[in-house]
Coordinates of C-alpha atoms (C1' of nucleotides) in Angstrom, one line a residue:
Chain A
M9 CA -6.3 -20.9 -8.5
D10 CA -9.5 -22.6 -9.6
M11 CA -8.8 -25.3 -7.1
Q12 CA -8.3 -22.8 -4.4
F13 CA -11.6 -21.2 -5.2
D14 CA -13.4 -24.6 -5.0
L15 CA -11.8 -25.4 -1.6
A16 CA -12.9 -22.0 -0.4
Q17 CA -16.5 -22.5 -1.4
S18 CA -16.6 -25.9 0.2
A19 CA -15.2 -24.4 3.4
R20 CA -18.1 -22.0 3.3
R21 CA -20.6 -24.7 2.8
E22 CA -19.3 -26.8 5.7
S23 CA -20.0 -23.7 7.8
P24 CA -17.5 -22.4 10.3
A25 CA -19.2 -24.3 13.1
A26 CA -17.6 -27.5 11.9
N27 CA -14.8 -27.6 14.4
S28 CA -16.2 -25.8 17.4
C29 CA -15.9 -27.3 20.8
P30 CA -18.8 -28.4 23.0
A31 CA -20.0 -25.7 25.4
S32 CA -18.4 -27.4 28.4
A33 CA -15.0 -27.2 26.8
R34 CA -15.2 -23.6 25.8
V35 CA -14.9 -22.2 29.2
S36 CA -11.3 -23.3 29.6
A37 CA -10.4 -22.8 26.0
C38 CA -8.6 -19.5 26.7
A39 CA -6.6 -20.9 29.6
Q40 CA -4.7 -23.2 27.3
C41 CA -4.7 -20.8 24.3
Q42 CA -1.2 -20.5 22.8
V43 CA -1.6 -17.0 21.6
R44 CA -3.5 -15.5 24.5
S45 CA -0.7 -13.4 25.8
H46 CA -0.2 -11.8 22.4
A47 CA -3.7 -11.5 21.1
I48 CA -6.0 -8.6 21.7
C49 CA -7.7 -10.5 24.5
A50 CA -4.5 -10.5 26.5
D51 CA -5.5 -8.2 29.3
L52 CA -9.1 -9.3 29.8
D53 CA -9.7 -11.0 33.2
G54 CA -11.3 -14.4 33.7
A55 CA -14.9 -13.3 33.8
E56 CA -14.5 -11.1 30.7
L57 CA -12.7 -13.8 28.8
D58 CA -15.5 -16.1 29.7
A59 CA -18.1 -13.7 28.5
L60 CA -16.3 -13.0 25.2
N61 CA -15.6 -16.7 24.8
R62 CA -19.3 -17.5 25.0
T63 CA -19.9 -15.7 21.7
G64 CA -16.9 -17.3 20.0
R65 CA -15.8 -20.7 18.7
R66 CA -12.7 -22.4 17.5
V67 CA -12.5 -23.2 13.8
S68 CA -10.0 -25.2 11.7
L69 CA -9.1 -24.4 8.2
R70 CA -7.3 -26.3 5.5
A71 CA -4.7 -24.5 3.4
G72 CA -6.5 -22.8 0.5
Q73 CA -9.8 -22.3 2.3
T74 CA -11.2 -18.8 2.3
V75 CA -12.7 -17.4 5.5
M76 CA -14.3 -14.2 4.1
W77 CA -14.7 -12.6 0.8
E78 CA -14.0 -9.0 -0.3
G79 CA -17.2 -7.1 -0.5
D80 CA -19.2 -9.4 1.6
D81 CA -21.1 -8.2 4.6
S82 CA -18.8 -8.1 7.6
T83 CA -20.3 -10.8 9.8
I84 CA -17.3 -12.4 11.5
V85 CA -14.0 -11.4 13.1
A86 CA -11.3 -13.7 14.5
N87 CA -8.0 -14.2 16.2
V88 CA -5.5 -16.4 14.4
I89 CA -4.4 -19.2 16.7
E90 CA -2.3 -21.1 14.3
G91 CA -1.2 -20.9 10.7
T92 CA -0.7 -18.2 8.1
L93 CA -3.4 -16.5 6.1
K94 CA -3.4 -13.9 3.3
L95 CA -5.5 -10.8 2.9
S96 CA -6.2 -10.0 -0.7
T97 CA -8.1 -7.8 -3.2
S98 CA -8.5 -8.0 -6.9
T99 CA -9.5 -6.0 -9.9
G100 CA -12.6 -6.8 -11.9
D101 CA -10.5 -8.7 -14.5
G102 CA -8.9 -10.9 -11.9
R103 CA -5.5 -9.4 -11.1
E104 CA -4.8 -10.0 -7.5
Q105 CA -2.9 -8.1 -4.9
I106 CA -2.1 -9.5 -1.5
V107 CA -2.5 -6.7 1.0
G108 CA -1.4 -8.5 4.1
V109 CA -0.2 -11.7 5.6
V110 CA -1.3 -12.7 9.1
Y111 CA 0.2 -15.0 11.7
P112 CA -0.8 -16.5 15.0
S113 CA -2.1 -13.9 17.5
D114 CA -3.1 -11.5 14.7
F115 CA -6.6 -10.3 14.4
I116 CA -8.7 -10.6 11.2
G117 CA -12.0 -9.2 9.9
R118 CA -13.5 -5.8 9.9
P119 CA -15.0 -4.7 13.2
F120 CA -17.2 -1.6 13.3
G121 CA -17.8 -1.7 9.5
A122 CA -20.5 -3.1 7.3
R123 CA -18.3 -4.6 4.5
T124 CA -15.3 -6.9 4.4
P125 CA -12.7 -4.9 2.5
H126 CA -10.6 -7.9 1.4
S127 CA -10.7 -11.6 1.2
V128 CA -9.0 -13.7 3.8
T129 CA -7.6 -17.1 2.8
A130 CA -5.6 -19.7 4.6
L131 CA -2.1 -20.3 3.2
T132 CA -1.4 -23.2 5.5
D133 CA -3.7 -25.2 7.6
A134 CA -4.9 -22.9 10.3
R135 CA -7.0 -22.5 13.4
L136 CA -9.0 -19.4 14.3
C137 CA -10.9 -18.2 17.3
L138 CA -14.0 -16.8 15.6
F139 CA -16.6 -14.3 16.8
P140 CA -19.8 -12.9 15.2
R141 CA -19.0 -9.4 14.3
G142 CA -22.0 -7.9 16.0
A143 CA -21.3 -9.6 19.3
F144 CA -17.7 -8.7 19.1
D145 CA -18.4 -5.1 18.4
G146 CA -20.8 -4.9 21.3
F147 CA -18.3 -6.6 23.6
A148 CA -15.5 -4.3 22.5
R149 CA -17.4 -1.2 23.1
E150 CA -17.9 -2.2 26.7
H151 CA -14.3 -3.1 27.2
P152 CA -11.9 -0.3 26.5
Q153 CA -8.9 -2.5 27.3
L154 CA -9.9 -4.6 24.3
E155 CA -10.5 -1.7 22.1
H156 CA -7.2 -0.2 23.1
R157 CA -5.3 -3.3 22.1
L158 CA -7.2 -3.5 18.9
L159 CA -6.3 0.1 18.2
Q160 CA -2.7 -0.5 18.9
R161 CA -2.7 -3.5 16.5
T162 CA -4.5 -1.5 13.8
L163 CA -2.1 1.4 14.1
D164 CA 0.8 -1.1 13.7
D165 CA -0.9 -2.7 10.7
L166 CA -1.3 0.7 9.2
D167 CA 2.3 1.5 9.6
R168 CA 3.4 -1.8 8.1
T169 CA 1.0 -1.4 5.2
R170 CA 2.2 2.1 4.5
A171 CA 5.8 0.9 4.6
W172 CA 4.8 -1.7 2.1
M173 CA 3.4 0.9 -0.3
L174 CA 6.9 2.3 -0.7
L175 CA 8.0 -1.2 -1.9
L176 CA 5.1 -1.5 -4.3
G177 CA 5.3 2.0 -5.7
R178 CA 9.0 2.7 -5.8
K179 CA 11.2 -0.4 -5.6
T180 CA 12.6 -2.5 -8.4
A181 CA 11.9 -6.2 -8.8
R182 CA 15.3 -7.0 -7.3
E183 CA 14.7 -4.8 -4.3
K184 CA 11.2 -6.1 -3.8
V185 CA 12.3 -9.8 -3.7
A186 CA 15.2 -9.0 -1.4
S187 CA 12.9 -7.0 0.9
F188 CA 10.4 -9.8 1.0
L189 CA 13.0 -12.4 1.9
I190 CA 14.3 -10.2 4.7
D191 CA 10.8 -9.6 6.0
M192 CA 10.0 -13.3 5.9
T193 CA 13.2 -14.3 7.6
R194 CA 12.6 -11.9 10.4
R195 CA 9.1 -13.4 10.9
L196 CA 10.0 -17.0 10.7
D197 CA 13.5 -17.3 11.9
P198 CA 14.6 -14.6 14.4
D199 CA 18.1 -16.0 14.6
G200 CA 18.9 -15.1 11.1
E201 CA 21.8 -16.0 8.8
G202 CA 22.6 -19.5 7.6
V203 CA 19.4 -21.2 8.6
Q204 CA 16.9 -22.5 6.1
I205 CA 13.4 -21.2 6.3
D206 CA 10.2 -22.5 4.7
L207 CA 8.2 -19.9 2.9
P208 CA 4.5 -20.3 3.6
L209 CA 3.9 -19.0 0.0
S210 CA 4.1 -20.2 -3.5
R211 CA 5.9 -18.2 -6.2
Q212 CA 2.5 -16.9 -7.4
Q213 CA 1.7 -15.7 -4.0
M214 CA 5.0 -14.0 -3.6
A215 CA 4.3 -12.3 -6.9
D216 CA 0.9 -11.2 -5.6
I217 CA 2.5 -9.6 -2.6
L218 CA 5.2 -7.9 -4.5
G219 CA 3.2 -6.7 -7.5
L220 CA 5.2 -8.7 -9.9
T221 CA 4.7 -11.8 -12.1
I222 CA 5.7 -15.2 -11.1
E223 CA 8.4 -15.3 -13.8
T224 CA 10.1 -12.1 -12.5
V225 CA 10.1 -13.5 -9.0
S226 CA 11.6 -16.7 -10.2
R227 CA 14.3 -14.9 -12.2
Q228 CA 15.3 -12.7 -9.3
M229 CA 15.5 -15.7 -7.0
T230 CA 17.7 -17.6 -9.5
E231 CA 19.9 -14.6 -9.9
M232 CA 20.4 -14.2 -6.2
K233 CA 21.3 -17.8 -6.0
R234 CA 23.8 -17.4 -8.8
L235 CA 25.3 -14.5 -6.8
G236 CA 25.7 -16.7 -3.8
I237 CA 23.4 -14.6 -1.6
I238 CA 20.7 -17.2 -1.1
E239 CA 20.4 -21.0 -1.5
L240 CA 17.2 -22.6 -2.7
A241 CA 15.9 -25.9 -1.4
G242 CA 12.9 -27.4 -3.1
R243 CA 9.9 -25.2 -3.8
R244 CA 9.5 -23.5 -0.5
G245 CA 12.9 -23.6 1.2
V246 CA 15.3 -20.6 1.2
C247 CA 18.5 -20.2 3.0
I248 CA 20.1 -16.7 3.5
L249 CA 23.8 -17.0 2.9
D250 CA 24.8 -13.4 3.0
E251 CA 22.3 -11.3 5.0
D252 CA 24.3 -8.1 4.5
R253 CA 24.3 -8.2 0.8
L254 CA 20.7 -9.1 0.8
E255 CA 19.9 -6.1 2.9
A256 CA 21.9 -3.8 0.6
M257 CA 19.9 -5.3 -2.3
A258 CA 16.6 -4.4 -0.6
E259 CA 17.5 -0.7 -0.5
A260 CA 19.1 -0.1 -3.8
A261 CA 19.3 -2.1 -7.0
Chain B
M26 CA 12.0 19.7 -3.8
D27 CA 15.0 21.4 -2.3
M28 CA 12.8 24.4 -1.7
Q29 CA 10.2 22.3 0.0
F30 CA 12.8 20.9 2.3
D31 CA 14.1 24.3 3.3
L32 CA 10.7 25.5 4.0
A33 CA 10.1 22.5 6.1
Q34 CA 13.2 23.1 8.2
S35 CA 12.3 26.7 8.8
A36 CA 8.9 25.6 9.9
R37 CA 10.6 23.4 12.5
R38 CA 12.8 26.2 13.7
E39 CA 10.0 28.6 14.1
S40 CA 8.5 26.1 16.5
P41 CA 4.9 24.9 16.3
A42 CA 3.9 27.3 19.1
A43 CA 4.1 30.2 16.6
N44 CA 0.4 30.5 16.0
S45 CA -1.2 29.3 19.2
C46 CA -3.9 31.4 20.8
P47 CA -3.7 33.0 24.2
A48 CA -5.0 30.9 27.0
S49 CA -8.2 32.9 27.3
A50 CA -9.1 32.2 23.7
R51 CA -8.5 28.5 23.9
V52 CA -11.5 27.7 26.0
S53 CA -13.9 28.6 23.2
A54 CA -11.7 27.4 20.4
C55 CA -13.6 24.1 20.0
A56 CA -17.0 25.8 20.0
Q57 CA -16.3 27.5 16.7
C58 CA -14.2 24.7 15.3
Q59 CA -15.2 24.0 11.7
V60 CA -14.3 20.3 11.9
R61 CA -15.5 19.4 15.3
S62 CA -18.4 17.4 14.3
H63 CA -16.3 15.2 12.0
A64 CA -13.0 15.0 14.0
I65 CA -12.3 12.4 16.6
C66 CA -13.2 14.8 19.4
A67 CA -16.8 15.0 18.1
D68 CA -18.4 13.2 21.0
L69 CA -16.6 14.7 23.9
D70 CA -18.6 16.9 26.2
G71 CA -17.8 20.5 27.2
A72 CA -15.6 19.6 30.2
E73 CA -13.7 16.9 28.3
L74 CA -13.2 19.2 25.4
D75 CA -11.9 21.8 27.7
A76 CA -9.4 19.4 29.3
L77 CA -8.1 18.1 26.0
N78 CA -7.9 21.6 24.7
R79 CA -5.7 22.8 27.5
T80 CA -3.0 20.4 26.2
G81 CA -3.4 21.5 22.6
R82 CA -2.8 24.6 20.4
R83 CA -3.7 25.8 17.0
V84 CA -0.9 26.0 14.4
S85 CA -0.8 27.5 10.9
L86 CA 1.3 26.0 8.2
R87 CA 2.4 27.3 4.8
A88 CA 2.3 25.1 1.8
G89 CA 5.5 23.0 1.7
Q90 CA 6.1 23.0 5.4
T91 CA 6.8 19.7 7.1
V92 CA 5.1 19.0 10.4
M93 CA 7.0 15.7 11.3
W94 CA 9.7 13.6 9.8
E95 CA 9.8 9.9 9.1
G96 CA 11.8 8.2 11.8
D97 CA 11.6 11.0 14.3
D98 CA 10.4 10.4 17.8
S99 CA 6.7 10.6 17.9
T100 CA 6.1 13.8 19.9
I101 CA 3.0 15.3 18.4
V102 CA -0.4 14.4 17.0
A103 CA -3.0 16.7 15.5
N104 CA -6.4 17.2 13.9
V105 CA -6.4 18.8 10.5
I106 CA -8.6 21.9 10.7
E107 CA -8.0 23.3 7.2
G108 CA -5.9 22.4 4.2
T109 CA -4.5 19.3 2.6
L110 CA -1.3 17.4 3.7
K111 CA 0.6 14.5 2.4
L112 CA 2.1 11.5 4.3
S113 CA 5.2 10.2 2.7
T114 CA 8.1 7.7 3.1
S115 CA 11.3 7.4 1.0
T116 CA 14.1 5.0 0.3
G117 CA 17.6 5.7 1.3
D118 CA 18.4 7.1 -2.2
G119 CA 15.6 9.6 -2.2
R120 CA 12.8 7.9 -4.1
E121 CA 9.5 9.0 -2.5
Q122 CA 6.2 7.4 -2.1
I123 CA 3.2 9.3 -0.8
V124 CA 1.3 6.9 1.5
G125 CA -1.7 9.1 2.3
V126 CA -3.3 12.5 1.7
V127 CA -5.2 14.0 4.6
Y128 CA -8.0 16.6 4.6
P129 CA -9.8 18.7 7.2
S130 CA -11.1 16.7 10.2
D131 CA -8.5 13.9 9.6
F132 CA -6.1 12.9 12.3
I133 CA -2.3 12.9 11.9
G134 CA 0.6 11.6 13.9
R135 CA 1.4 8.3 15.6
P136 CA -0.3 7.9 19.0
F137 CA 0.8 5.0 21.2
G138 CA 4.0 4.6 19.3
A139 CA 7.6 5.8 19.8
R140 CA 8.4 6.6 16.1
T141 CA 6.8 8.7 13.4
P142 CA 6.5 6.2 10.6
H143 CA 6.2 8.8 7.8
S144 CA 6.7 12.5 7.1
V145 CA 3.8 14.8 7.1
T146 CA 4.0 17.9 4.8
A147 CA 1.4 20.6 4.0
L148 CA 0.4 20.6 0.3
T149 CA -1.6 23.8 0.7
D150 CA -1.6 26.3 3.5
A151 CA -3.1 24.5 6.5
R152 CA -4.2 24.8 10.1
L153 CA -3.9 22.1 12.7
C154 CA -5.1 21.5 16.2
L155 CA -1.9 20.1 17.7
F156 CA -1.3 18.0 20.9
P157 CA 1.8 16.7 22.5
R158 CA 1.6 13.0 22.0
G159 CA 2.2 12.0 25.6
A160 CA -0.7 14.2 26.8
F161 CA -2.9 13.0 24.0
D162 CA -2.2 9.3 24.7
G163 CA -3.0 9.8 28.3
F164 CA -6.2 11.6 27.6
A165 CA -7.2 9.0 25.1
R166 CA -6.7 6.2 27.5
E167 CA -9.1 7.8 29.9
H168 CA -11.7 8.5 27.3
P169 CA -12.9 5.4 25.5
Q170 CA -15.2 7.5 23.3
L171 CA -12.2 9.2 21.8
E172 CA -10.3 6.0 21.4
H173 CA -13.2 4.5 19.7
R174 CA -13.4 7.2 17.2
L175 CA -9.7 7.0 16.6
L176 CA -10.1 3.3 16.1
Q177 CA -12.9 3.7 13.6
R178 CA -10.8 6.3 11.7
T179 CA -7.7 4.1 11.8
L180 CA -9.7 1.1 10.5
D181 CA -11.0 3.2 7.7
D182 CA -7.5 4.5 6.9
L183 CA -6.3 0.9 6.8
D184 CA -9.1 -0.1 4.4
R185 CA -8.3 2.8 2.1
T186 CA -4.6 2.1 2.3
R187 CA -5.0 -1.5 1.4
A188 CA -7.3 -0.6 -1.5
W189 CA -4.5 1.7 -2.7
M190 CA -2.0 -1.2 -2.7
L191 CA -4.0 -2.9 -5.4
L192 CA -3.5 0.3 -7.5
L193 CA 0.2 0.4 -6.8
G194 CA 0.9 -3.3 -7.3
R195 CA -1.4 -4.2 -10.1
K196 CA -2.7 -1.3 -12.1
T197 CA -1.3 0.2 -15.3
A198 CA -0.3 3.8 -15.6
R199 CA -3.5 4.6 -17.4
E200 CA -5.6 2.9 -14.7
K201 CA -3.6 4.6 -12.0
V202 CA -4.2 8.1 -13.3
A203 CA -7.8 7.4 -14.0
S204 CA -8.3 6.0 -10.5
F205 CA -6.6 9.0 -9.0
L206 CA -8.8 11.5 -10.9
I207 CA -11.9 9.7 -9.8
D208 CA -10.7 9.6 -6.2
M209 CA -9.9 13.3 -6.2
T210 CA -13.1 14.3 -7.9
R211 CA -15.1 12.4 -5.2
R212 CA -13.2 14.2 -2.5
L213 CA -13.3 17.7 -3.9
D214 CA -16.4 17.9 -5.9
P215 CA -19.2 15.6 -4.7
D216 CA -21.5 16.7 -7.6
G217 CA -19.4 15.2 -10.2
E218 CA -19.4 15.5 -14.0
G219 CA -18.6 18.6 -15.9
V220 CA -17.3 20.7 -13.1
Q221 CA -13.7 21.8 -12.9
I222 CA -11.7 20.8 -9.9
D223 CA -8.4 22.1 -8.6
L224 CA -5.9 19.4 -7.7
P225 CA -4.1 20.2 -4.5
L226 CA -1.1 18.4 -6.0
S227 CA 1.7 19.0 -8.6
R228 CA 2.5 16.4 -11.2
Q229 CA 5.4 15.3 -9.2
Q230 CA 3.2 14.7 -6.2
M231 CA 0.7 12.8 -8.3
A232 CA 3.6 10.7 -9.5
D233 CA 4.6 10.1 -5.9
I234 CA 1.1 8.9 -5.0
L235 CA 0.8 6.6 -8.0
G236 CA 4.3 5.1 -8.1
L237 CA 5.0 6.6 -11.5
T238 CA 7.3 9.3 -13.0
I239 CA 6.1 12.8 -13.7
E240 CA 6.5 12.2 -17.4
T241 CA 4.2 9.2 -17.4
V242 CA 1.6 11.0 -15.5
S243 CA 1.8 13.9 -17.9
R244 CA 1.6 11.7 -20.9
Q245 CA -1.5 9.8 -19.5
M246 CA -3.3 13.1 -18.8
T247 CA -2.5 14.4 -22.3
E248 CA -3.8 11.2 -23.8
M249 CA -7.0 11.4 -21.8
K250 CA -7.5 14.9 -23.0
R251 CA -7.0 13.8 -26.5
L252 CA -9.6 11.2 -26.1
G253 CA -12.1 13.8 -24.8
I254 CA -12.4 12.3 -21.4
I255 CA -11.0 15.2 -19.4
E256 CA -10.1 18.8 -20.0
L257 CA -7.0 20.4 -18.6
A258 CA -7.0 24.0 -17.3
G259 CA -3.7 25.4 -16.2
R260 CA -1.4 23.4 -14.0
R261 CA -3.9 22.3 -11.4
G262 CA -7.3 22.4 -13.0
V263 CA -9.0 19.3 -14.4
C264 CA -12.5 18.9 -15.7
I265 CA -14.1 15.5 -16.0
L266 CA -16.0 15.4 -19.3
D267 CA -16.9 11.7 -19.4
E268 CA -17.1 10.2 -16.0
D269 CA -18.2 6.8 -17.3
R270 CA -15.3 6.3 -19.6
L271 CA -13.0 7.5 -16.9
E272 CA -14.4 4.9 -14.6
A273 CA -14.0 2.2 -17.2
M274 CA -10.4 3.3 -17.7
A275 CA -9.7 3.0 -13.9
E276 CA -10.6 -0.7 -13.9
A277 CA -9.1 -2.0 -17.2
A278 CA -6.6 -0.5 -19.5
Chain C
dC11 C1' 2.6 44.4 -19.0
dC12 C1' 6.5 41.8 -19.7
dA13 C1' 10.4 39.0 -18.2
dT14 C1' 11.7 35.1 -15.8
dC15 C1' 11.6 30.9 -13.2
dG16 C1' 10.0 26.6 -12.5
dC17 C1' 6.7 23.2 -13.6
dA18 C1' 4.8 20.6 -17.3
dT19 C1' 4.8 18.7 -21.8
dT20 C1' 6.8 16.3 -25.6
dG21 C1' 10.1 13.5 -28.0
dA22 C1' 13.7 9.9 -28.8
dC23 C1' 15.6 6.1 -26.8
dC24 C1' 16.5 2.4 -23.6
dT25 C1' 15.7 -0.6 -19.6
dT26 C1' 12.9 -3.3 -17.0
dT27 C1' 9.3 -6.2 -16.5
dG28 C1' 5.5 -8.7 -18.6
dT29 C1' 3.9 -12.2 -22.1
dC30 C1' 3.9 -16.5 -24.2
dA31 C1' 5.8 -20.9 -24.7
dA32 C1' 8.4 -24.9 -23.6
dA33 C1' 11.1 -27.7 -20.6
dG34 C1' 12.5 -29.2 -15.9
dG35 C1' 11.9 -31.2 -11.4
dC36 C1' 9.5 -31.7 -6.9
dG37 C1' 6.3 -34.5 -4.5
dC38 C1' 2.1 -36.8 -4.2
dG39 C1' -0.6 -41.0 -5.1
dG40 C1' -0.8 -45.3 -7.0
Chain D
dC30 C1' 9.4 -46.9 -6.2
dC31 C1' 7.7 -44.9 -10.2
dG32 C1' 4.9 -41.9 -13.1
dC33 C1' 2.3 -38.0 -13.5
dG34 C1' 0.6 -33.3 -12.6
dC35 C1' 1.6 -29.0 -11.2
dC36 C1' 4.6 -25.6 -9.9
dT37 C1' 8.8 -23.5 -11.3
dT38 C1' 12.4 -22.3 -14.2
dT39 C1' 14.2 -20.8 -18.5
dG40 C1' 14.1 -18.5 -23.0
dA41 C1' 12.8 -15.4 -26.7
dC42 C1' 10.3 -11.5 -27.5
dA43 C1' 7.1 -7.5 -26.8
dA44 C1' 5.6 -3.7 -24.5
dA45 C1' 5.1 -0.5 -20.8
dG46 C1' 7.2 2.8 -18.4
dG47 C1' 11.6 5.2 -17.2
dT48 C1' 15.5 8.3 -18.6
dC49 C1' 17.5 12.1 -20.6
dA50 C1' 17.0 16.2 -23.0
dA51 C1' 14.7 20.0 -25.1
dT52 C1' 10.8 23.0 -25.5
dG53 C1' 6.4 25.1 -23.9
dC54 C1' 3.8 27.8 -20.9
dG55 C1' 1.5 29.6 -16.5
dA56 C1' 2.2 32.4 -12.8
dT57 C1' 4.9 35.6 -10.1
dG58 C1' 7.3 39.8 -9.4
dG59 C1' 9.5 43.8 -11.1

DNA sequence: CCATCGCATTGACCTTTGTCAAAGGCGCGG
DNA sequence: CCGCGCCTTTGACAAAGGTCAATGCGATGG
């Protein structure tokens, strides 16, 4: 965690401009963008894309780097092009809660607001399409299509977040871990059963998502392995052996 | 809780049209609306307001009535004119988590989505300005001003909801109750210290917000009273005697 | 004004999860 | 390929909060 913080600070010092492309390359950046059809810019036309693009730049992040800090002025927003990042808040005495995990094509940052409500940190190496918040806000206000997609995305986020509150407030450790594994499997391996997935999170990060301690997460995983519901492979690998029983476990202890 | 459910069902049967005004009265309804300047319709002009209004109607609710159910098709959205309502989800076996509490000028329902992600139930008698979702969606798409306000509101909701996740996942019972009291006091009595406020919630509902049991909430309140931090008056009355100590308590046990 | 009903409080006890500590093993760098 | 560091697992114990049960009390209606 100390290391993570150091990395984060160095990321900040390097400045986000580090990996931006030369102006000539920018124009076509969107054309070859892997997430364009899913990101909020999906239904902008060529000229609009070009205009938005002129205010933005591509940025690469190493795992552990923090893009923005809880409580900071909200100065940047971004689309995630590649990688996985966590959104987190903490109490004064350092207890952390991960309030969201974002994937390629997701949008991060706080448009139309003065403060960043939570920190954003890369869990894996990642690439972002970054915009100054002010410029983005202005552009968005002039392009209802963009605002509409942002609204849809925000409404979806809110639904997911509220569903997660049920997990945090009312589920047991067992149910929490099972729910988490199902959620992750759905995200990372749409085909389901039998296939091994690689969690983009450490045990500590799983604990920070589920509102548990690392020991409790570990014990629950071990117990599920013992029951033949999952198989563990190394630190990050998990294989769902019995999806049905796992799902039952996610709903009632 | 059974009673609440019965009331809710009867509300549904009575149909939401019960308290709508005659067409002649509708036109002027917005002019005298108490929440207009704070609701999402704030910056619509007269003609727009009129158009939107033609699709909507005013509805009165009794405490305990449920306006929409988790999982139902999303058919209505509404502005809260008066009263307090809860948003809630539950597990298959009946454990409930309140995922939001809404006040006058807040917006409820799920626009641009097929499903209602959580139930909405009146905690006090309440009045809504109700719209069919389809009509509202259509109107919103044609009025970027409205969508923009809805976006702002949704972004704020998301920030608040994520902040609440920290409470659910990482705070102790003591901290949860203290945080809740501070939050409520801020909402209901902007002047602060020394004044008695009336909670719009029962102990069970407080427990459902905080992810605790009714007994734990009760014990924490009693303990705070014993410490001279709050005073309790009847079932719903609370008086903050020492706001500073309460705030300290909300951050670290 | 009093009886009653339902919410709230209190108490005793138990389960779950957290804490602290030690050992194991994965994976990186030498 | 080996050793070391860090993450993870495991264990023993403590504590917070949940459960079950009984009592208290505020508000409603007769």
